[in-house]
Amino acid sequence: MTTTTPGTTTATITPDTGAAVVRVAHGGGWLTVCDLDRLNPGRGAAVLLPDGGQAALFMDRAGVVRAIGNRDPFTGAYVLSRGLLGSAGGRPFVASPLLKQRFDLATGVCLDDEEVSVPVYAVRVE
């Protein structure tokens, strides 16, 4: 099982018991959002949450899965899942496809305007 929480990543090797699933912390529990094999490294996927919100789910080339809010706070559009992944100073980020602001995938803070941020969701791959 791999668990990603804001600011930390831990991994524990477990026996392969079938297809791995991705779960996102939401509403006090864990919501299964997709099978791991549905994610493509370096690309994002939008996830509709039960409360009507959206998360942007990303798997980097190393296989680490992270989730942040999908709404770009600068435009109000739900597009962050379509952004480009990168890193700056060792911090993984997604750049919004609209105005190109970069959001830290571990903290949700905008690297271009630290007064702006998006939600970060803890993720489990089981």
PDB file of C-alpha atoms in Angstrom:
ATOM      1  CA  MET A   1       0.000   0.000   0.000  1.00  0.00           C
ATOM      2  CA  THR A   2       1.207   3.513  -0.761  1.00  0.00           C
ATOM      3  CA  THR A   3      -0.201   6.484   1.143  1.00  0.00           C
ATOM      4  CA  THR A   4       0.392  10.105   0.188  1.00  0.00           C
ATOM      5  CA  THR A   5      -0.495  12.787   2.714  1.00  0.00           C
ATOM      6  CA  PRO A   6       0.219  16.488   2.455  1.00  0.00           C
ATOM      7  CA  GLY A   7       3.945  16.974   2.881  1.00  0.00           C
ATOM      8  CA  THR A   8       4.821  13.283   3.342  1.00  0.00           C
ATOM      9  CA  THR A   9       4.887  10.048   1.385  1.00  0.00           C
ATOM     10  CA  THR A  10       5.165   6.577   2.873  1.00  0.00           C
ATOM     11  CA  ALA A  11       5.214   3.262   1.087  1.00  0.00           C
ATOM     12  CA  THR A  12       4.786  -0.270   2.331  1.00  0.00           C
ATOM     13  CA  ILE A  13       5.209  -3.271   0.074  1.00  0.00           C
ATOM     14  CA  THR A  14       2.276  -5.666   0.191  1.00  0.00           C
ATOM     15  CA  PRO A  15       1.665  -8.913  -1.694  1.00  0.00           C
ATOM     16  CA  ASP A  16       0.004  -8.492  -5.082  1.00  0.00           C
ATOM     17  CA  THR A  17      -3.571  -9.597  -4.515  1.00  0.00           C
ATOM     18  CA  GLY A  18      -5.054  -8.255  -7.751  1.00  0.00           C
ATOM     19  CA  ALA A  19      -5.598  -4.911  -9.408  1.00  0.00           C
ATOM     20  CA  ALA A  20      -4.492  -1.938  -7.330  1.00  0.00           C
ATOM     21  CA  VAL A  21      -7.054   0.770  -6.652  1.00  0.00           C
ATOM     22  CA  VAL A  22      -6.627   4.458  -5.875  1.00  0.00           C
ATOM     23  CA  ARG A  23      -8.478   5.871  -2.873  1.00  0.00           C
ATOM     24  CA  VAL A  24      -8.815   9.547  -1.892  1.00  0.00           C
ATOM     25  CA  ALA A  25      -9.556  10.783   1.644  1.00  0.00           C
ATOM     26  CA  HIS A  26     -12.945  12.457   1.629  1.00  0.00           C
ATOM     27  CA  GLY A  27     -15.706  13.040   4.151  1.00  0.00           C
ATOM     28  CA  GLY A  28     -13.954  11.245   7.001  1.00  0.00           C
ATOM     29  CA  GLY A  29     -13.329   8.089   4.976  1.00  0.00           C
ATOM     30  CA  TRP A  30     -11.614   6.732   1.892  1.00  0.00           C
ATOM     31  CA  LEU A  31     -13.330   6.997  -1.485  1.00  0.00           C
ATOM     32  CA  THR A  32     -12.262   4.543  -4.192  1.00  0.00           C
ATOM     33  CA  VAL A  33     -11.836   6.644  -7.342  1.00  0.00           C
ATOM     34  CA  CYS A  34     -10.272   4.333  -9.958  1.00  0.00           C
ATOM     35  CA  ASP A  35      -8.061   1.374 -10.699  1.00  0.00           C
ATOM     36  CA  LEU A  36      -4.385   2.326 -10.688  1.00  0.00           C
ATOM     37  CA  ASP A  37      -3.932   1.052 -14.244  1.00  0.00           C
ATOM     38  CA  ARG A  38      -6.357   3.759 -15.459  1.00  0.00           C
ATOM     39  CA  LEU A  39      -3.771   6.457 -14.641  1.00  0.00           C
ATOM     40  CA  ASN A  40      -1.036   7.391 -17.083  1.00  0.00           C
ATOM     41  CA  PRO A  41       2.285   8.653 -15.712  1.00  0.00           C
ATOM     42  CA  GLY A  42       2.691  12.362 -16.329  1.00  0.00           C
ATOM     43  CA  ARG A  43      -1.022  12.894 -17.068  1.00  0.00           C
ATOM     44  CA  GLY A  44      -3.911  13.961 -14.854  1.00  0.00           C
ATOM     45  CA  ALA A  45      -7.456  12.682 -14.370  1.00  0.00           C
ATOM     46  CA  ALA A  46     -10.468  14.522 -12.968  1.00  0.00           C
ATOM     47  CA  VAL A  47     -12.434  12.854 -10.178  1.00  0.00           C
ATOM     48  CA  LEU A  48     -15.996  13.823  -9.257  1.00  0.00           C
ATOM     49  CA  LEU A  49     -16.456  13.753  -5.483  1.00  0.00           C
ATOM     50  CA  PRO A  50     -19.739  12.870  -3.710  1.00  0.00           C
ATOM     51  CA  ASP A  51     -20.219  16.466  -2.513  1.00  0.00           C
ATOM     52  CA  GLY A  52     -20.083  17.732  -6.119  1.00  0.00           C
ATOM     53  CA  GLY A  53     -16.486  18.963  -5.862  1.00  0.00           C
ATOM     54  CA  GLN A  54     -13.668  17.730  -8.044  1.00  0.00           C
ATOM     55  CA  ALA A  55     -10.157  16.477  -7.457  1.00  0.00           C
ATOM     56  CA  ALA A  56      -7.286  16.325  -9.937  1.00  0.00           C
ATOM     57  CA  LEU A  57      -5.430  13.019  -9.662  1.00  0.00           C
ATOM     58  CA  PHE A  58      -1.843  12.662 -10.901  1.00  0.00           C
ATOM     59  CA  MET A  59       0.683   9.844 -11.125  1.00  0.00           C
ATOM     60  CA  ASP A  60       4.247  10.975 -11.695  1.00  0.00           C
ATOM     61  CA  ARG A  61       6.820   9.001 -13.669  1.00  0.00           C
ATOM     62  CA  ALA A  62       8.065   7.403 -10.430  1.00  0.00           C
ATOM     63  CA  GLY A  63       4.564   6.027  -9.762  1.00  0.00           C
ATOM     64  CA  VAL A  64       3.665   8.389  -6.904  1.00  0.00           C
ATOM     65  CA  VAL A  65      -0.038   9.306  -6.955  1.00  0.00           C
ATOM     66  CA  ARG A  66      -1.212  12.679  -5.616  1.00  0.00           C
ATOM     67  CA  ALA A  67      -4.510  14.568  -5.580  1.00  0.00           C
ATOM     68  CA  ILE A  68      -5.348  18.264  -5.353  1.00  0.00           C
ATOM     69  CA  GLY A  69      -8.489  20.279  -6.017  1.00  0.00           C
ATOM     70  CA  ASN A  70      -9.288  20.476  -9.736  1.00  0.00           C
ATOM     71  CA  ARG A  71     -10.548  24.088  -9.652  1.00  0.00           C
ATOM     72  CA  ASP A  72      -8.066  26.732 -10.820  1.00  0.00           C
ATOM     73  CA  PRO A  73      -8.531  29.503  -8.232  1.00  0.00           C
ATOM     74  CA  PHE A  74      -7.411  32.198 -10.701  1.00  0.00           C
ATOM     75  CA  THR A  75     -10.081  31.446 -13.325  1.00  0.00           C
ATOM     76  CA  GLY A  76     -12.667  29.334 -11.506  1.00  0.00           C
ATOM     77  CA  ALA A  77     -12.432  26.675 -14.228  1.00  0.00           C
ATOM     78  CA  TYR A  78     -12.119  22.980 -13.318  1.00  0.00           C
ATOM     79  CA  VAL A  79      -9.001  22.323 -15.406  1.00  0.00           C
ATOM     80  CA  LEU A  80      -5.991  21.507 -13.204  1.00  0.00           C
ATOM     81  CA  SER A  81      -6.236  17.810 -14.144  1.00  0.00           C
ATOM     82  CA  ARG A  82      -5.308  18.891 -17.690  1.00  0.00           C
ATOM     83  CA  GLY A  83      -2.179  20.742 -16.561  1.00  0.00           C
ATOM     84  CA  LEU A  84       1.452  19.846 -17.152  1.00  0.00           C
ATOM     85  CA  LEU A  85       3.518  18.184 -14.419  1.00  0.00           C
ATOM     86  CA  GLY A  86       6.956  19.438 -13.498  1.00  0.00           C
ATOM     87  CA  SER A  87       9.199  20.160 -10.548  1.00  0.00           C
ATOM     88  CA  ALA A  88      10.858  23.274  -9.178  1.00  0.00           C
ATOM     89  CA  GLY A  89      13.502  22.998  -6.506  1.00  0.00           C
ATOM     90  CA  GLY A  90      12.528  19.372  -5.930  1.00  0.00           C
ATOM     91  CA  ARG A  91       8.859  20.287  -5.420  1.00  0.00           C
ATOM     92  CA  PRO A  92       6.444  18.501  -7.775  1.00  0.00           C
ATOM     93  CA  PHE A  93       3.848  20.808  -9.316  1.00  0.00           C
ATOM     94  CA  VAL A  94       1.121  21.029 -11.925  1.00  0.00           C
ATOM     95  CA  ALA A  95       0.939  24.110 -14.147  1.00  0.00           C
ATOM     96  CA  SER A  96      -2.580  25.278 -14.923  1.00  0.00           C
ATOM     97  CA  PRO A  97      -3.350  24.921 -18.630  1.00  0.00           C
ATOM     98  CA  LEU A  98      -5.007  28.361 -18.655  1.00  0.00           C
ATOM     99  CA  LEU A  99      -2.800  31.001 -17.015  1.00  0.00           C
ATOM    100  CA  LYS A 100       0.169  28.699 -16.239  1.00  0.00           C
ATOM    101  CA  GLN A 101       0.307  29.233 -12.461  1.00  0.00           C
ATOM    102  CA  ARG A 102       2.092  26.316 -10.787  1.00  0.00           C
ATOM    103  CA  PHE A 103       0.545  24.473  -7.825  1.00  0.00           C
ATOM    104  CA  ASP A 104       2.663  22.367  -5.464  1.00  0.00           C
ATOM    105  CA  LEU A 105       1.232  18.828  -5.503  1.00  0.00           C
ATOM    106  CA  ALA A 106       2.293  18.169  -1.895  1.00  0.00           C
ATOM    107  CA  THR A 107       0.948  21.346  -0.274  1.00  0.00           C
ATOM    108  CA  GLY A 108      -1.475  22.892  -2.808  1.00  0.00           C
ATOM    109  CA  VAL A 109       0.289  26.272  -2.534  1.00  0.00           C
ATOM    110  CA  CYS A 110       0.674  28.277  -5.730  1.00  0.00           C
ATOM    111  CA  LEU A 111       4.395  28.627  -6.431  1.00  0.00           C
ATOM    112  CA  ASP A 112       3.758  31.901  -8.271  1.00  0.00           C
ATOM    113  CA  ASP A 113       1.530  33.517  -5.609  1.00  0.00           C
ATOM    114  CA  GLU A 114       1.924  31.916  -2.180  1.00  0.00           C
ATOM    115  CA  GLU A 115      -1.260  33.579  -0.890  1.00  0.00           C
ATOM    116  CA  VAL A 116      -3.299  31.294  -3.180  1.00  0.00           C
ATOM    117  CA  SER A 117      -3.721  27.532  -2.772  1.00  0.00           C
ATOM    118  CA  VAL A 118      -5.890  24.584  -3.705  1.00  0.00           C
ATOM    119  CA  PRO A 119      -7.027  21.709  -1.460  1.00  0.00           C
ATOM    120  CA  VAL A 120      -4.773  18.665  -1.130  1.00  0.00           C
ATOM    121  CA  TYR A 121      -6.267  15.192  -0.659  1.00  0.00           C
ATOM    122  CA  ALA A 122      -4.507  12.278   1.000  1.00  0.00           C
ATOM    123  CA  VAL A 123      -4.211   9.323  -1.401  1.00  0.00           C
ATOM    124  CA  ARG A 124      -3.862   5.565  -0.901  1.00  0.00           C
ATOM    125  CA  VAL A 125      -2.929   3.000  -3.526  1.00  0.00           C
ATOM    126  CA  GLU A 126      -3.933  -0.475  -2.378  1.00  0.00           C
TER     127      GLU A 126
END
